[in-house]
Coordinates of C-alpha atoms in Angstrom, one line a residue:
X1283 CA -56.7 70.5 52.6
X1284 CA -57.0 66.9 52.8
X1285 CA -58.9 64.2 51.1
X1286 CA -58.6 60.4 50.5
X1287 CA -57.2 57.7 48.1
X1288 CA -58.1 54.0 47.3
X1289 CA -55.9 51.7 45.1
X1290 CA -54.0 48.8 43.9
X1291 CA -50.5 49.9 44.4
X1292 CA -46.8 49.0 45.4
X1293 CA -45.8 50.4 48.9
X1294 CA -44.7 53.8 47.7
X1295 CA -47.7 55.6 46.6
X1296 CA -47.4 58.5 44.5
X1297 CA -50.3 61.2 44.6
X1298 CA -52.0 62.3 41.4
X1299 CA -50.0 65.3 41.3
X1300 CA -46.7 63.6 41.2
X1301 CA -44.5 65.2 43.7
X1302 CA -43.5 63.1 46.5
X1303 CA -41.1 60.6 44.9
X1304 CA -39.6 63.1 42.5
X1305 CA -38.6 64.8 45.7
X1306 CA -37.1 61.5 46.9
X1307 CA -39.7 60.3 49.0
X1308 CA -41.0 61.5 52.5
X1309 CA -44.3 62.6 53.7
X1310 CA -46.2 62.6 56.9
X1311 CA -45.8 59.6 59.1
X1312 CA -49.0 57.6 60.0
X1313 CA -50.2 54.7 62.0
X1314 CA -48.7 51.8 60.2
X1315 CA -50.2 48.5 59.0
X1316 CA -48.8 45.3 60.0
X1317 CA -45.5 46.5 58.7
X1318 CA -43.9 49.6 57.1
X1319 CA -41.2 49.6 54.7
X1320 CA -38.6 52.1 53.3
X1321 CA -35.6 52.5 51.1
X1322 CA -33.3 55.5 51.3
X1323 CA -31.0 54.7 48.4
X1324 CA -30.7 52.2 45.5
X1325 CA -29.0 49.3 47.3
X1326 CA -31.5 49.6 50.1
X1327 CA -34.4 49.5 47.6
X1328 CA -32.7 46.5 45.9
X1329 CA -32.7 44.6 49.1
X1330 CA -36.3 45.5 50.0
X1331 CA -37.5 44.1 46.8
X1332 CA -36.7 40.8 47.8
X1333 CA -39.1 41.3 51.0
X1334 CA -41.3 44.2 50.6
X1335 CA -44.9 44.2 49.7
X1336 CA -47.2 45.4 47.0
X1337 CA -50.5 47.4 47.8
X1338 CA -53.5 46.2 46.4
X1339 CA -56.7 48.4 47.1
X1340 CA -54.6 51.2 48.9
X1341 CA -56.6 53.7 50.7
X1342 CA -54.2 56.7 50.4
X1343 CA -54.4 59.8 52.3
X1344 CA -53.0 62.9 50.9
X1345 CA -52.3 66.5 52.5
X1346 CA -53.3 68.8 49.9
X1347 CA -52.5 72.7 49.5
X1348 CA -56.1 73.9 48.8
X1349 CA -58.8 72.0 46.8
X1350 CA -60.3 71.7 43.5
X1351 CA -57.5 71.0 41.0
X1352 CA -55.8 67.8 40.2
X1353 CA -52.3 69.4 40.2
X1354 CA -52.2 70.8 43.7
X1355 CA -50.6 68.8 46.4
X1356 CA -48.0 68.8 49.3
X1357 CA -47.4 65.8 51.3
X1358 CA -49.3 62.7 52.2
X1359 CA -49.3 59.5 54.0
X1360 CA -51.1 56.2 52.9
X1361 CA -53.7 54.1 54.4
X1362 CA -54.1 50.7 53.1
X1363 CA -57.0 48.5 52.1
X1364 CA -55.2 45.7 50.7
X1365 CA -51.7 44.6 50.7
X1366 CA -49.9 42.3 48.2
X1367 CA -46.4 40.6 48.8
X1368 CA -43.8 40.6 46.3
X1369 CA -43.1 37.6 43.9
X1370 CA -42.3 37.6 40.0
X1371 CA -45.2 39.6 38.1
X1372 CA -48.0 41.6 39.1
X1373 CA -51.5 40.6 37.5
X1374 CA -54.8 41.7 37.8
X1375 CA -56.9 39.9 35.4
X1376 CA -59.7 37.6 34.5
X1377 CA -59.9 34.4 32.2
X1378 CA -60.3 34.3 28.4
X1379 CA -58.3 37.4 27.1
X1380 CA -57.7 37.1 23.2
X1381 CA -55.4 40.2 23.2
X1382 CA -52.1 40.2 21.5
X1383 CA -49.8 42.4 24.1
X1384 CA -46.7 40.9 24.1
X1385 CA -46.4 41.0 28.1
X1386 CA -49.3 38.5 28.7
X1387 CA -48.4 35.3 30.3
X1388 CA -50.7 32.5 31.6
X1389 CA -51.3 32.3 35.3
X1390 CA -50.0 29.5 37.2
X1391 CA -52.5 27.1 39.0
X1392 CA -52.2 27.1 42.8
X1393 CA -52.2 24.1 44.5
X1394 CA -54.5 25.2 47.5
X1395 CA -57.5 26.9 47.4
X1396 CA -60.0 28.0 49.9
X1397 CA -63.4 30.4 49.5
X1398 CA -63.7 33.3 51.5
X1399 CA -67.0 31.8 52.7
X1400 CA -65.1 29.6 54.9
X1401 CA -64.0 32.6 56.9
X1402 CA -67.5 33.7 57.6
X1403 CA -67.5 36.7 55.2
X1404 CA -71.0 37.7 54.2
X1405 CA -71.6 39.1 50.5
X1406 CA -74.7 41.3 51.2
X1407 CA -73.0 44.5 50.6
X1408 CA -73.4 45.6 54.1
X1409 CA -71.5 43.4 56.1
X1410 CA -68.0 44.6 56.6
X1411 CA -65.7 41.7 56.1
X1412 CA -62.2 42.9 56.9
X1413 CA -61.6 40.3 59.7
X1414 CA -62.7 37.6 57.3
X1415 CA -60.3 38.6 54.8
X1416 CA -57.5 39.0 57.1
X1417 CA -58.1 35.5 58.8
X1418 CA -58.1 34.0 55.2
X1419 CA -55.0 35.6 54.2
X1420 CA -53.1 34.7 57.6
X1421 CA -54.4 30.9 57.0
X1422 CA -53.2 30.9 53.3
X1423 CA -49.8 32.4 54.3
X1424 CA -48.7 29.1 55.6
X1425 CA -48.8 27.7 51.9
X1426 CA -46.4 30.4 50.6
X1427 CA -43.4 28.0 50.4
X1428 CA -45.5 25.1 49.1
X1429 CA -46.6 26.3 45.6
X1430 CA -48.7 29.4 47.1
X1431 CA -52.5 29.3 47.5
X1432 CA -55.8 30.8 46.0
X1433 CA -58.2 32.8 47.8
X1434 CA -61.7 32.5 45.9
X1435 CA -64.2 35.3 46.0
X1436 CA -67.7 34.2 44.9
X1437 CA -70.5 36.0 43.5
X1438 CA -71.7 38.7 46.1
X1439 CA -71.1 42.1 47.2
X1440 CA -68.0 42.1 49.7
X1441 CA -67.6 45.1 51.9
X1442 CA -64.1 45.4 53.3
X1443 CA -61.7 47.6 55.0
X1444 CA -58.0 47.4 54.8
X1445 CA -56.2 43.9 54.7
X1446 CA -52.8 42.5 53.5
X1447 CA -52.0 39.8 50.9
X1448 CA -49.2 37.5 51.4
X1449 CA -46.5 36.4 48.7
X1450 CA -47.6 33.4 46.3
X1451 CA -51.3 34.0 46.8
X1452 CA -54.0 34.5 44.2
X1453 CA -57.2 36.5 44.8
X1454 CA -59.7 35.2 42.5
X1455 CA -63.1 37.2 41.8
X1456 CA -65.6 35.0 40.3
X1457 CA -68.1 36.6 37.9
X1458 CA -70.4 38.5 39.8
X1459 CA -68.3 39.1 42.6
X1460 CA -67.6 42.8 43.6
X1461 CA -65.3 44.1 45.9
X1462 CA -66.5 47.3 47.7
X1463 CA -64.2 49.7 49.4
X1464 CA -65.7 51.1 52.5
X1465 CA -66.7 54.7 52.5
X1466 CA -66.0 54.9 56.4
X1467 CA -62.4 56.4 56.6
X1468 CA -61.8 54.8 60.1
X1469 CA -61.6 51.4 58.4
X1470 CA -58.4 52.3 56.8
X1471 CA -54.8 52.3 58.6
X1472 CA -52.3 54.9 57.6
X1473 CA -48.4 54.5 56.9
X1474 CA -45.8 56.7 55.4
X1475 CA -45.4 56.5 51.7
X1476 CA -42.2 54.8 50.8
X1477 CA -40.6 53.3 47.5
X1478 CA -40.9 49.5 46.8
X1479 CA -40.6 47.2 43.8
X1480 CA -43.7 44.9 42.8
X1481 CA -43.7 41.7 41.2
X1482 CA -45.8 38.5 41.0
X1483 CA -49.0 38.7 42.7
X1484 CA -52.0 37.6 40.9
X1485 CA -55.7 39.1 41.0
X1486 CA -57.6 37.2 38.5
X1487 CA -61.2 37.1 37.7
X1488 CA -64.0 36.0 35.5
X1489 CA -65.1 39.5 34.8
X1490 CA -65.3 40.5 38.4
X1491 CA -65.8 44.2 39.6
X1492 CA -64.1 46.7 41.6
X1493 CA -66.2 49.3 42.7
X1494 CA -64.7 52.4 44.7
X1495 CA -68.1 53.8 45.5
X1496 CA -66.7 57.3 45.1
X1497 CA -70.0 59.4 45.2
X1498 CA -69.2 60.5 48.7
X1499 CA -65.7 61.5 47.9
X1500 CA -66.8 63.4 44.6
X1501 CA -69.4 65.5 47.0
X1502 CA -66.9 66.3 49.5
X1503 CA -64.3 67.4 46.8
X1504 CA -67.1 69.7 45.4
X1505 CA -67.8 71.1 48.8
X1506 CA -64.2 71.7 49.4
X1507 CA -64.2 69.5 52.6
X1508 CA -61.8 67.1 52.1
X1509 CA -58.5 66.6 54.5
X1510 CA -56.8 64.1 52.2
X1511 CA -56.9 63.6 48.4
X1512 CA -59.3 61.1 47.1
X1513 CA -59.0 57.4 46.5
X1514 CA -57.8 55.6 43.2
X1515 CA -58.8 52.2 42.5
X1516 CA -55.7 50.4 41.1
X1517 CA -52.0 51.5 41.5
X1518 CA -48.5 49.9 41.3
X1519 CA -45.5 51.6 41.7
X1520 CA -41.9 50.3 40.8
X1521 CA -43.3 47.1 39.4
X1522 CA -42.6 45.0 36.3
X1523 CA -44.8 42.6 34.3
X1524 CA -48.1 43.9 35.4
X1525 CA -51.3 42.5 33.7
X1526 CA -54.8 43.8 34.5
X1527 CA -57.4 42.5 32.2
X1528 CA -61.0 41.2 32.2
X1529 CA -62.3 43.3 35.1
X1530 CA -64.7 46.1 35.3
X1531 CA -63.9 49.2 37.4
X1532 CA -66.5 51.5 38.5
X1533 CA -67.0 54.9 40.5
X1534 CA -63.4 55.8 41.3
X1535 CA -63.0 58.7 43.5
X1536 CA -60.1 59.7 41.1
X1537 CA -57.8 57.4 39.1
X1538 CA -59.0 54.0 38.1
X1539 CA -55.5 52.3 37.1
X1540 CA -52.4 54.3 37.6
X1541 CA -49.0 52.5 36.8
X1542 CA -46.0 54.5 38.3
X1543 CA -42.1 53.8 37.6
X1544 CA -43.4 50.5 36.0
X1545 CA -42.0 48.4 33.1
X1546 CA -43.8 45.8 30.8
X1547 CA -47.6 46.9 31.7
X1548 CA -50.6 45.3 30.0
X1549 CA -53.9 46.5 30.5
X1550 CA -56.4 44.7 28.3
X1551 CA -60.3 44.0 28.0
X1552 CA -61.3 46.2 30.8
X1553 CA -64.3 48.3 31.3
X1554 CA -64.2 51.7 33.4
X1555 CA -66.8 53.9 34.3
X1556 CA -67.7 56.8 36.4
X1557 CA -70.7 59.3 35.7
X1558 CA -70.4 62.5 33.7
X1559 CA -70.6 64.5 36.8
X1560 CA -67.7 62.8 38.7
X1561 CA -65.1 65.7 39.0
X1562 CA -61.6 64.8 37.7
X1563 CA -62.0 61.2 37.6
X1564 CA -59.5 59.5 35.1
X1565 CA -59.3 56.1 33.6
X1566 CA -55.8 54.7 33.0
X1567 CA -52.9 56.9 33.7
X1568 CA -49.5 55.4 32.9
X1569 CA -47.0 57.6 34.9
X1570 CA -43.1 57.5 34.3
X1571 CA -43.7 53.9 32.9
X1572 CA -42.4 52.3 29.7
X1573 CA -43.1 49.3 27.8
X1574 CA -47.0 49.7 28.3
X1575 CA -49.8 48.2 26.2
X1576 CA -53.5 49.3 26.7
X1577 CA -56.0 47.5 24.3
X1578 CA -59.6 46.6 23.7
X1579 CA -61.0 48.8 26.8
X1580 CA -64.1 50.8 27.2
X1581 CA -63.6 54.0 29.3
X1582 CA -66.2 56.5 30.0
X1583 CA -64.9 59.1 32.7
X1584 CA -65.9 62.7 34.0
X1585 CA -62.4 63.9 33.2
X1586 CA -59.5 62.2 31.1
X1587 CA -60.4 58.6 29.8
X1588 CA -56.5 58.0 29.3
X1589 CA -53.8 60.4 30.4
X1590 CA -50.1 59.8 29.9
X1591 CA -47.7 61.6 32.6
X1592 CA -44.2 61.5 33.7
X1593 CA -43.7 63.9 36.8
X1594 CA -44.2 67.4 37.9
X1595 CA -41.8 70.4 37.4
X1596 CA -38.6 70.3 38.8
X1597 CA -39.1 67.3 40.6
X1598 CA -39.9 65.0 37.5
X1599 CA -37.0 66.8 35.7
X1600 CA -34.7 65.6 38.2
X1601 CA -36.2 62.1 38.8
X1602 CA -35.7 61.9 34.9
X1603 CA -38.0 59.1 34.1
X1604 CA -40.1 59.4 31.1
X1605 CA -43.1 57.3 29.9
X1606 CA -42.0 55.9 26.6
X1607 CA -42.8 52.9 24.4
X1608 CA -46.4 52.9 24.8
X1609 CA -48.8 51.2 22.5
X1610 CA -52.7 51.9 22.9
X1611 CA -55.3 50.3 20.3
X1612 CA -58.7 49.3 20.2
X1613 CA -60.1 51.3 22.5
X1614 CA -63.4 53.4 23.1
X1615 CA -62.9 56.4 25.0
X1616 CA -65.5 59.1 26.3
X1617 CA -64.5 62.2 28.5
X1618 CA -67.2 64.5 29.5
X1619 CA -65.2 67.4 30.9
X1620 CA -61.7 66.5 29.5
X1621 CA -60.1 64.4 27.1
X1622 CA -60.4 61.1 25.5
X1623 CA -56.6 60.9 25.2
X1624 CA -54.7 63.6 27.2
X1625 CA -50.7 63.8 27.1
X1626 CA -49.6 65.7 30.3
X1627 CA -49.7 68.1 31.6
X1628 CA -47.4 66.7 34.2
X1629 CA -45.0 65.4 31.8
X1630 CA -41.5 66.8 33.0
X1631 CA -39.8 63.4 33.0
X1632 CA -41.0 63.2 29.2
X1633 CA -43.2 61.2 27.2
X1634 CA -41.9 59.6 23.8
X1635 CA -42.4 56.8 21.4
X1636 CA -46.2 56.5 21.8
X1637 CA -48.2 54.7 19.1
X1638 CA -52.1 55.1 19.2
X1639 CA -54.4 53.1 16.6
X1640 CA -57.8 52.2 16.2
X1641 CA -59.2 54.9 18.5
X1642 CA -62.6 55.8 19.0
X1643 CA -63.7 58.8 20.7
X1644 CA -67.2 60.1 21.5
X1645 CA -69.4 62.5 23.7
X1646 CA -66.4 64.4 24.9
X1647 CA -65.1 67.8 25.4
X1648 CA -61.8 67.1 23.8
X1649 CA -60.7 64.3 21.6
X1650 CA -56.9 64.4 21.8
X1651 CA -55.1 66.9 23.9
X1652 CA -51.3 67.7 24.4
X1653 CA -51.1 69.8 27.7
X1654 CA -47.9 71.5 29.2
X1655 CA -46.7 74.6 30.5
X1656 CA -43.7 76.9 31.5
X1657 CA -41.7 75.2 34.2
X1658 CA -42.3 71.7 33.3
X1659 CA -39.3 71.1 31.1
X1660 CA -39.2 67.6 29.6
X1661 CA -40.8 66.8 26.3
X1662 CA -43.5 65.1 24.3
X1663 CA -42.1 63.8 21.1
X1664 CA -42.4 60.8 18.6
X1665 CA -46.3 60.3 19.0
X1666 CA -48.0 58.7 16.2
X1667 CA -51.8 58.3 16.5
X1668 CA -53.9 56.8 13.4
X1669 CA -57.1 55.5 12.6
X1670 CA -59.3 57.4 14.9
X1671 CA -63.2 58.1 15.0
X1672 CA -64.8 60.8 16.6
X1673 CA -68.3 61.7 17.2
X1674 CA -70.1 64.6 19.1
X1675 CA -66.6 66.1 20.3
X1676 CA -66.4 69.8 21.2
X1677 CA -62.6 70.1 20.4
X1678 CA -61.2 67.3 18.2
X1679 CA -57.6 68.1 18.5
X1680 CA -55.6 70.4 20.7
X1681 CA -52.2 71.2 22.1
X1682 CA -51.5 74.0 24.7
X1683 CA -48.4 75.4 26.4
X1684 CA -50.3 77.2 29.0
X1685 CA -52.1 74.5 30.9
X1686 CA -51.5 73.3 34.6
X1687 CA -50.3 75.0 37.8
X1688 CA -47.0 74.2 39.9
X1689 CA -46.3 72.2 43.0
X1690 CA -44.6 75.1 44.8
X1691 CA -42.9 78.3 44.0
X1692 CA -39.3 76.2 43.2
X1693 CA -40.2 75.9 39.6
X1694 CA -37.8 77.5 36.9
X1695 CA -39.9 79.4 34.5
X1696 CA -37.0 78.9 32.0
X1697 CA -37.6 75.1 32.2
X1698 CA -39.5 75.0 28.8
X1699 CA -41.1 71.9 27.3
X1700 CA -40.4 70.5 23.9
X1701 CA -43.1 69.3 21.8
X1702 CA -42.1 67.9 18.5
X1703 CA -42.8 65.2 16.1
X1704 CA -46.5 64.7 16.6
X1705 CA -48.4 62.7 13.7
X1706 CA -52.3 62.2 13.5
X1707 CA -53.4 60.8 10.3
X1708 CA -56.5 58.8 9.0
X1709 CA -58.7 60.8 11.4
X1710 CA -62.6 61.1 10.8
X1711 CA -65.1 63.0 12.9
X1712 CA -68.8 64.0 12.7
X1713 CA -70.7 66.6 14.6
X1714 CA -67.3 68.1 15.8
X1715 CA -67.9 71.9 17.1
X1716 CA -64.0 72.9 16.7
X1717 CA -61.3 71.2 14.6
X1718 CA -58.2 72.1 16.5
X1719 CA -56.6 74.8 18.9
X1720 CA -52.7 74.6 18.9
X1721 CA -51.1 77.2 21.3
X1722 CA -47.2 76.7 21.9
X1723 CA -44.9 78.8 23.9
X1724 CA -43.3 81.7 22.1
X1725 CA -39.7 80.7 23.1
X1726 CA -40.3 76.9 22.6
X1727 CA -42.8 76.6 19.4
X1728 CA -44.2 73.4 19.2
X1729 CA -42.6 71.8 15.9
X1730 CA -43.2 69.0 13.3
X1731 CA -47.0 68.9 14.2
X1732 CA -48.2 66.9 11.3
X1733 CA -51.7 66.1 10.0
X1734 CA -52.7 63.7 7.4
X1735 CA -56.0 62.4 5.9
X1736 CA -58.0 64.3 8.4
X1737 CA -61.8 64.9 7.6
X1738 CA -63.9 66.7 10.3
X1739 CA -67.7 67.5 9.7
X1740 CA -67.8 70.8 11.7
X1741 CA -70.8 72.4 13.1
X1742 CA -69.0 75.7 13.6
X1743 CA -67.9 78.1 10.9
X1744 CA -65.0 76.2 9.3
X1745 CA -63.2 79.0 8.6
X1746 CA -62.5 79.8 12.2
X1747 CA -62.4 76.1 13.1
X1748 CA -58.5 75.9 13.4
X1749 CA -56.5 78.4 16.1
X1750 CA -52.9 78.4 15.9
X1751 CA -49.9 80.2 17.5
X1752 CA -46.3 79.3 18.2
X1753 CA -46.7 76.2 16.2
X1754 CA -45.1 74.9 13.1
X1755 CA -46.5 71.9 11.0
X1756 CA -47.0 69.9 7.9
X1757 CA -50.4 68.8 6.5
X1758 CA -52.0 66.9 3.6
X1759 CA -55.5 66.1 2.8
X1760 CA -57.0 67.9 5.9
X1761 CA -60.7 69.3 6.0
X1762 CA -61.3 71.7 7.3
X1763 CA -58.3 73.6 5.7
X1764 CA -56.0 74.1 8.9
X1765 CA -54.2 77.2 9.6
X1766 CA -51.0 78.4 7.7
X1767 CA -48.9 77.4 10.8
X1768 CA -49.8 73.8 10.0
X1769 CA -49.1 74.0 6.2
X1770 CA -45.3 74.6 6.5
X1771 CA -43.1 72.7 3.9
X1772 CA -40.6 70.5 5.5
X1773 CA -38.5 69.3 2.5
X1774 CA -36.8 66.2 3.8
X1775 CA -38.9 65.9 7.0
X1776 CA -42.6 65.4 5.8
X1777 CA -42.4 61.7 4.9
X1778 CA -40.6 61.1 8.1
X1779 CA -43.3 63.0 9.9
X1780 CA -46.2 60.8 8.7
X1781 CA -44.4 57.5 8.9
X1782 CA -42.5 58.8 12.3
X1783 CA -39.2 57.5 10.8
X1784 CA -35.9 59.0 12.1
X1785 CA -33.8 60.5 9.0
X1786 CA -31.6 57.4 9.3
X1787 CA -34.7 55.3 8.8
X1788 CA -35.3 53.5 12.2
X1789 CA -38.5 53.7 13.9
X1790 CA -39.2 56.2 16.5
X1791 CA -42.3 54.2 17.8
X1792 CA -41.4 50.8 18.9

């Protein structure tokens, strides 16, 4: 079955189901934009990294096997809304950020600047401005070797289809500027999804907005009438030094911010919203990416607010790129039907060295959830979550080894995931229905699950508020009292568990 996708991305676009690139690329060929690009091996990819482009506002078309779940797909092609050429860092941000992510850098001013108004654009939310944006970029391309240029977008509602950005160009969204993706699929060109590397395009703004206008896709999704998968708003693939800050993201048809195969990613001071009834919408989804910092964000979604991923079954195992060294702090998360903070279930490349602190979760089905299943392989390990406040959450903490489907019948049922060294401490919750449910895999139990200083005000019977199977852990100062499986004694391991230090003393989380 088919649906559609809308994103900011590098040229290779991975679906939310994480299947294409782990198979080595591919997908159906569609009508190309102004160019297409491909790399069959590492040397070709390195060559391409000099001249290829980064996609911004990608409108992706994904061939889906059936409908209804986020983990069913086959092949896809990509239609482009806005393309960015490569340079040195990738930034989508605004002004005045006071965060402390170490990857932040100042934006260099461009010596040349024009307004989109000079090219006949109309910001009434009705006029299609694709030609205006294309003409503006074509003109500004002449300044690429003269220090670059800025395309200024003033306050208004700017409806557009696909267009390309060039190298050394800044697209600046003023406060009150809203870029709207057209809901007419005929406005999007289609290309083959292929890998590329992204650096150095800037999309700053003074708290501007990107609105995916996803309601039409949500309805098509519910009615099983999609031919391609749904749009994302922002996606980077194979990019370094990514900065997204001081922007508002609204009504994404699916994911909002999706860095894939990226390094040094900063997401800071963003607001992300989709209504509670929006099906399977997710906020920030780091995917097979390392050195990621997410801070000072407010996210309210229909499904998962933040979800860490790293590949799907044998394809993720073969590709073998984990999500690691992730730091999340000072975020407010709400997830109507999913989890405020989720790990997996696509985690076959591994998730490790994750530090989460100063987390507020509210009005959610699940607070914190670890998800995997047989056939995934991979691991979730060395995770420290501390200083958490929860309010009005049905299930505070959960971990399951029976979650998620498979991309095809080639998965290895003996590829068992390893879930180990998960620490949650300093957690306070009010109006919680159930404290936790930990259900590991019999042949591969979840180990060293550590709870410390956890106090939950439970609305159900406290004696049945914890459910555990195939899990071993350690706990101290936990109310209501956890199941006996989480009260094991780890002699020399409990202190390492709560500080997330290896026995030799070095830190597991960087």
